[in-house]
Amino acid sequence: MDVEFVFDVPCVWSCFAYARFQRAAARIRAGGGEVTVRFRPFQLDPRATADGEPKIDVLRRAFGAGRTTPSPASSRRRRARG
């Protein structure tokens, strides 16, 4: 069996899914089957160029200009850390 697994490393649901997949693949292999896995990265923006661009510009395009500023909670955390 050939499997392509799209893995978004920082996503907890991706990690849960991979753990479940590992258990299923182990059962298949234990029964004499073969499992070949090809990992694919999660691509946030398929239109992104190889040259890249500033993250703030990506966030503005994705969420609007008002969503790129830190939240009050993150500002408080930053002040608390000094």
mmCIF file of N, CA and C in Angstrom:
data_model
loop_
_atom_site.group_PDB
_atom_site.id
_atom_site.type_symbol
_atom_site.label_atom_id
_atom_site.label_comp_id
_atom_site.label_asym_id
_atom_site.label_seq_id
_atom_site.Cartn_x
_atom_site.Cartn_y
_atom_site.Cartn_z
ATOM 1 N N MET A 1 0.845 -1.165 0.000
ATOM 2 C CA MET A 1 0.000 0.000 0.000
ATOM 3 C C MET A 1 0.891 1.229 0.000
ATOM 4 N N ASP A 2 0.635 2.147 -0.923
ATOM 5 C CA ASP A 2 1.343 3.415 -0.972
ATOM 6 C C ASP A 2 0.468 4.497 -0.350
ATOM 7 N N VAL A 3 1.062 5.258 0.555
ATOM 8 C CA VAL A 3 0.320 6.303 1.258
ATOM 9 C C VAL A 3 1.077 7.618 1.128
ATOM 10 N N GLU A 4 0.365 8.686 0.801
ATOM 11 C CA GLU A 4 0.923 10.031 0.854
ATOM 12 C C GLU A 4 0.303 10.720 2.056
ATOM 13 N N PHE A 5 1.143 11.195 2.950
ATOM 14 C CA PHE A 5 0.672 11.822 4.181
ATOM 15 C C PHE A 5 1.071 13.291 4.156
ATOM 16 N N VAL A 6 0.077 14.165 4.155
ATOM 17 C CA VAL A 6 0.334 15.605 4.201
ATOM 18 C C VAL A 6 0.430 15.984 5.677
ATOM 19 N N PHE A 7 1.614 16.439 6.064
ATOM 20 C CA PHE A 7 1.893 16.649 7.476
ATOM 21 C C PHE A 7 2.156 18.130 7.742
ATOM 22 N N ASP A 8 1.311 18.731 8.556
ATOM 23 C CA ASP A 8 1.481 20.115 8.996
ATOM 24 C C ASP A 8 2.064 20.045 10.400
ATOM 25 N N VAL A 9 3.379 20.135 10.499
ATOM 26 C CA VAL A 9 4.091 19.867 11.749
ATOM 27 C C VAL A 9 3.535 20.620 12.957
ATOM 28 N N PRO A 10 3.265 21.926 12.887
ATOM 29 C CA PRO A 10 2.779 22.598 14.092
ATOM 30 C C PRO A 10 1.315 22.314 14.432
ATOM 31 N N CYS A 11 0.606 21.599 13.572
ATOM 32 C CA CYS A 11 -0.815 21.326 13.807
ATOM 33 C C CYS A 11 -0.993 20.082 14.680
ATOM 34 N N VAL A 12 -1.627 20.263 15.810
ATOM 35 C CA VAL A 12 -1.829 19.139 16.725
ATOM 36 C C VAL A 12 -2.688 18.044 16.087
ATOM 37 N N TRP A 13 -3.654 18.408 15.265
ATOM 38 C CA TRP A 13 -4.511 17.401 14.630
ATOM 39 C C TRP A 13 -3.726 16.562 13.637
ATOM 40 N N SER A 14 -2.760 17.167 12.977
ATOM 41 C CA SER A 14 -1.900 16.427 12.072
ATOM 42 C C SER A 14 -1.083 15.398 12.864
ATOM 43 N N CYS A 15 -0.602 15.803 14.025
ATOM 44 C CA CYS A 15 0.167 14.886 14.877
ATOM 45 C C CYS A 15 -0.700 13.732 15.373
ATOM 46 N N PHE A 16 -1.928 14.030 15.770
ATOM 47 C CA PHE A 16 -2.848 12.961 16.196
ATOM 48 C C PHE A 16 -3.114 11.995 15.042
ATOM 49 N N ALA A 17 -3.356 12.544 13.860
ATOM 50 C CA ALA A 17 -3.638 11.707 12.696
ATOM 51 C C ALA A 17 -2.445 10.821 12.365
ATOM 52 N N TYR A 18 -1.241 11.368 12.472
ATOM 53 C CA TYR A 18 -0.061 10.572 12.167
ATOM 54 C C TYR A 18 0.103 9.443 13.182
ATOM 55 N N ALA A 19 -0.166 9.710 14.440
ATOM 56 C CA ALA A 19 -0.070 8.655 15.463
ATOM 57 C C ALA A 19 -1.055 7.529 15.151
ATOM 58 N N ARG A 20 -2.277 7.886 14.752
ATOM 59 C CA ARG A 20 -3.267 6.861 14.387
ATOM 60 C C ARG A 20 -2.828 6.099 13.154
ATOM 61 N N PHE A 21 -2.274 6.834 12.192
ATOM 62 C CA PHE A 21 -1.792 6.183 10.976
ATOM 63 C C PHE A 21 -0.681 5.179 11.297
ATOM 64 N N GLN A 22 0.251 5.566 12.191
ATOM 65 C CA GLN A 22 1.334 4.663 12.564
ATOM 66 C C GLN A 22 0.794 3.356 13.144
ATOM 67 N N ARG A 23 -0.224 3.457 13.982
ATOM 68 C CA ARG A 23 -0.805 2.237 14.563
ATOM 69 C C ARG A 23 -1.455 1.373 13.488
ATOM 70 N N ALA A 24 -2.167 2.000 12.561
ATOM 71 C CA ALA A 24 -2.821 1.250 11.480
ATOM 72 C C ALA A 24 -1.772 0.594 10.580
ATOM 73 N N ALA A 25 -0.713 1.333 10.254
ATOM 74 C CA ALA A 25 0.351 0.777 9.406
ATOM 75 C C ALA A 25 1.031 -0.394 10.103
ATOM 76 N N ALA A 26 1.216 -0.297 11.408
ATOM 77 C CA ALA A 26 1.829 -1.400 12.165
ATOM 78 C C ALA A 26 0.962 -2.648 12.106
ATOM 79 N N ARG A 27 -0.362 -2.476 12.185
ATOM 80 C CA ARG A 27 -1.269 -3.638 12.089
ATOM 81 C C ARG A 27 -1.176 -4.283 10.702
ATOM 82 N N ILE A 28 -1.098 -3.452 9.672
ATOM 83 C CA ILE A 28 -0.996 -3.984 8.310
ATOM 84 C C ILE A 28 0.322 -4.736 8.139
ATOM 85 N N ARG A 29 1.401 -4.150 8.622
ATOM 86 C CA ARG A 29 2.716 -4.795 8.510
ATOM 87 C C ARG A 29 2.768 -6.079 9.321
ATOM 88 N N ALA A 30 2.129 -6.078 10.497
ATOM 89 C CA ALA A 30 2.104 -7.286 11.340
ATOM 90 C C ALA A 30 1.365 -8.427 10.641
ATOM 91 N N GLY A 31 0.425 -8.072 9.793
ATOM 92 C CA GLY A 31 -0.322 -9.086 9.038
ATOM 93 C C GLY A 31 0.369 -9.500 7.746
ATOM 94 N N GLY A 32 1.602 -9.008 7.536
ATOM 95 C CA GLY A 32 2.356 -9.387 6.348
ATOM 96 C C GLY A 32 2.248 -8.399 5.198
ATOM 97 N N GLY A 33 1.519 -7.318 5.390
ATOM 98 C CA GLY A 33 1.374 -6.331 4.327
ATOM 99 C C GLY A 33 2.527 -5.343 4.296
ATOM 100 N N GLU A 34 2.577 -4.598 3.229
ATOM 101 C CA GLU A 34 3.598 -3.558 3.083
ATOM 102 C C GLU A 34 2.930 -2.192 3.072
ATOM 103 N N VAL A 35 3.572 -1.246 3.712
ATOM 104 C CA VAL A 35 3.088 0.133 3.707
ATOM 105 C C VAL A 35 4.282 1.031 3.387
ATOM 106 N N THR A 36 4.165 1.778 2.316
ATOM 107 C CA THR A 36 5.186 2.747 1.932
ATOM 108 C C THR A 36 4.591 4.132 2.124
ATOM 109 N N VAL A 37 5.312 4.968 2.852
ATOM 110 C CA VAL A 37 4.794 6.299 3.175
ATOM 111 C C VAL A 37 5.647 7.360 2.489
ATOM 112 N N ARG A 38 4.960 8.292 1.860
ATOM 113 C CA ARG A 38 5.628 9.464 1.273
ATOM 114 C C ARG A 38 5.031 10.682 1.981
ATOM 115 N N PHE A 39 5.904 11.421 2.638
ATOM 116 C CA PHE A 39 5.446 12.606 3.363
ATOM 117 C C PHE A 39 5.420 13.805 2.429
ATOM 118 N N ARG A 40 4.357 14.571 2.548
ATOM 119 C CA ARG A 40 4.203 15.808 1.792
ATOM 120 C C ARG A 40 4.039 16.935 2.800
ATOM 121 N N PRO A 41 4.679 18.065 2.560
ATOM 122 C CA PRO A 41 4.508 19.194 3.479
ATOM 123 C C PRO A 41 3.168 19.871 3.246
ATOM 124 N N PHE A 42 2.628 20.440 4.290
ATOM 125 C CA PHE A 42 1.431 21.262 4.164
ATOM 126 C C PHE A 42 1.886 22.597 3.604
ATOM 127 N N GLN A 43 1.278 23.021 2.522
ATOM 128 C CA GLN A 43 1.662 24.281 1.904
ATOM 129 C C GLN A 43 0.577 25.306 2.192
ATOM 130 N N LEU A 44 0.904 26.272 3.021
ATOM 131 C CA LEU A 44 -0.058 27.271 3.454
ATOM 132 C C LEU A 44 -0.580 28.109 2.300
ATOM 133 N N ASP A 45 0.305 28.516 1.412
ATOM 134 C CA ASP A 45 -0.104 29.351 0.278
ATOM 135 C C ASP A 45 0.526 28.804 -0.998
ATOM 136 N N PRO A 46 -0.236 28.036 -1.789
ATOM 137 C CA PRO A 46 0.317 27.454 -3.012
ATOM 138 C C PRO A 46 0.803 28.498 -4.014
ATOM 139 N N ARG A 47 0.368 29.750 -3.869
ATOM 140 C CA ARG A 47 0.792 30.809 -4.790
ATOM 141 C C ARG A 47 2.100 31.458 -4.365
ATOM 142 N N ALA A 48 2.665 31.046 -3.257
ATOM 143 C CA ALA A 48 3.897 31.652 -2.759
ATOM 144 C C ALA A 48 5.037 31.415 -3.751
ATOM 145 N N THR A 49 5.911 32.403 -3.847
ATOM 146 C CA THR A 49 7.047 32.289 -4.754
ATOM 147 C C THR A 49 8.245 31.701 -4.017
ATOM 148 N N ALA A 50 9.189 31.199 -4.777
ATOM 149 C CA ALA A 50 10.409 30.653 -4.178
ATOM 150 C C ALA A 50 11.256 31.752 -3.543
ATOM 151 N N ASP A 51 11.091 32.987 -4.010
ATOM 152 C CA ASP A 51 11.853 34.112 -3.455
ATOM 153 C C ASP A 51 11.364 34.517 -2.074
ATOM 154 N N GLY A 52 10.116 34.196 -1.764
ATOM 155 C CA GLY A 52 9.555 34.553 -0.473
ATOM 156 C C GLY A 52 9.135 36.013 -0.420
ATOM 157 N N GLU A 53 8.562 36.386 0.715
ATOM 158 C CA GLU A 53 8.164 37.773 0.944
ATOM 159 C C GLU A 53 8.042 37.974 2.441
ATOM 160 N N PRO A 54 8.056 39.220 2.896
ATOM 161 C CA PRO A 54 7.957 39.477 4.334
ATOM 162 C C PRO A 54 6.670 38.879 4.922
ATOM 163 N N LYS A 55 6.813 38.272 6.075
ATOM 164 C CA LYS A 55 5.676 37.605 6.722
ATOM 165 C C LYS A 55 4.520 38.565 6.971
ATOM 166 N N ILE A 56 4.826 39.788 7.338
ATOM 167 C CA ILE A 56 3.772 40.764 7.624
ATOM 168 C C ILE A 56 2.901 40.993 6.393
ATOM 169 N N ASP A 57 3.510 40.985 5.194
ATOM 170 C CA ASP A 57 2.736 41.159 3.959
ATOM 171 C C ASP A 57 1.811 39.967 3.718
ATOM 172 N N VAL A 58 2.308 38.768 4.003
ATOM 173 C CA VAL A 58 1.490 37.555 3.853
ATOM 174 C C VAL A 58 0.305 37.614 4.808
ATOM 175 N N LEU A 59 0.559 38.003 6.064
ATOM 176 C CA LEU A 59 -0.518 38.073 7.055
ATOM 177 C C LEU A 59 -1.546 39.133 6.687
ATOM 178 N N ARG A 60 -1.089 40.262 6.190
ATOM 179 C CA ARG A 60 -2.028 41.316 5.777
ATOM 180 C C ARG A 60 -2.921 40.842 4.640
ATOM 181 N N ARG A 61 -2.335 40.156 3.683
ATOM 182 C CA ARG A 61 -3.115 39.657 2.549
ATOM 183 C C ARG A 61 -4.122 38.583 3.006
ATOM 184 N N ALA A 62 -3.699 37.735 3.924
ATOM 185 C CA ALA A 62 -4.552 36.640 4.366
ATOM 186 C C ALA A 62 -5.651 37.085 5.336
ATOM 187 N N PHE A 63 -5.319 38.005 6.249
ATOM 188 C CA PHE A 63 -6.247 38.321 7.334
ATOM 189 C C PHE A 63 -6.703 39.772 7.370
ATOM 190 N N GLY A 64 -6.152 40.606 6.513
ATOM 191 C CA GLY A 64 -6.505 42.025 6.539
ATOM 192 C C GLY A 64 -5.514 42.804 7.386
ATOM 193 N N ALA A 65 -5.425 44.078 7.141
ATOM 194 C CA ALA A 65 -4.420 44.915 7.803
ATOM 195 C C ALA A 65 -4.593 44.956 9.315
ATOM 196 N N GLY A 66 -5.825 44.934 9.811
ATOM 197 C CA GLY A 66 -6.059 45.049 11.246
ATOM 198 C C GLY A 66 -5.697 43.815 12.041
ATOM 199 N N ARG A 67 -5.528 42.674 11.397
ATOM 200 C CA ARG A 67 -5.273 41.422 12.117
ATOM 201 C C ARG A 67 -3.793 41.123 12.294
ATOM 202 N N THR A 68 -2.925 41.991 11.839
ATOM 203 C CA THR A 68 -1.495 41.698 11.917
ATOM 204 C C THR A 68 -0.837 42.306 13.145
ATOM 205 N N THR A 69 -1.578 43.099 13.917
ATOM 206 C CA THR A 69 -1.011 43.693 15.120
ATOM 207 C C THR A 69 -1.181 42.727 16.279
ATOM 208 N N PRO A 70 -0.280 42.759 17.256
ATOM 209 C CA PRO A 70 -0.388 41.851 18.393
ATOM 210 C C PRO A 70 -1.673 42.086 19.181
ATOM 211 N N SER A 71 -2.203 41.014 19.717
ATOM 212 C CA SER A 71 -3.395 41.132 20.548
ATOM 213 C C SER A 71 -3.012 41.740 21.896
ATOM 214 N N PRO A 72 -3.986 42.289 22.616
ATOM 215 C CA PRO A 72 -3.671 42.833 23.946
ATOM 216 C C PRO A 72 -3.053 41.783 24.866
ATOM 217 N N ALA A 73 -3.509 40.534 24.745
ATOM 218 C CA ALA A 73 -2.967 39.479 25.604
ATOM 219 C C ALA A 73 -1.491 39.240 25.304
ATOM 220 N N SER A 74 -1.118 39.206 24.011
ATOM 221 C CA SER A 74 0.291 38.978 23.696
ATOM 222 C C SER A 74 1.141 40.163 24.122
ATOM 223 N N SER A 75 0.584 41.383 24.066
ATOM 224 C CA SER A 75 1.328 42.557 24.544
ATOM 225 C C SER A 75 1.563 42.471 26.040
ATOM 226 N N ARG A 76 0.569 41.987 26.791
ATOM 227 C CA ARG A 76 0.735 41.830 28.233
ATOM 228 C C ARG A 76 1.804 40.784 28.537
ATOM 229 N N ARG A 77 1.810 39.678 27.786
ATOM 230 C CA ARG A 77 2.814 38.645 28.004
ATOM 231 C C ARG A 77 4.220 39.190 27.746
ATOM 232 N N ARG A 78 4.356 39.976 26.678
ATOM 233 C CA ARG A 78 5.644 40.543 26.347
ATOM 234 C C ARG A 78 6.134 41.478 27.472
ATOM 235 N N ARG A 79 5.226 42.293 28.003
ATOM 236 C CA ARG A 79 5.591 43.213 29.092
ATOM 237 C C ARG A 79 5.952 42.421 30.353
ATOM 238 N N ALA A 80 5.232 41.330 30.621
ATOM 239 C CA ALA A 80 5.477 40.541 31.822
ATOM 240 C C ALA A 80 6.856 39.867 31.775
ATOM 241 N N ARG A 81 7.295 39.503 30.565
ATOM 242 C CA ARG A 81 8.599 38.863 30.430
ATOM 243 C C ARG A 81 9.729 39.871 30.520
ATOM 244 N N GLY A 82 9.397 41.128 30.262
ATOM 245 C CA GLY A 82 10.418 42.176 30.381
ATOM 246 C C GLY A 82 11.122 42.347 29.130
#
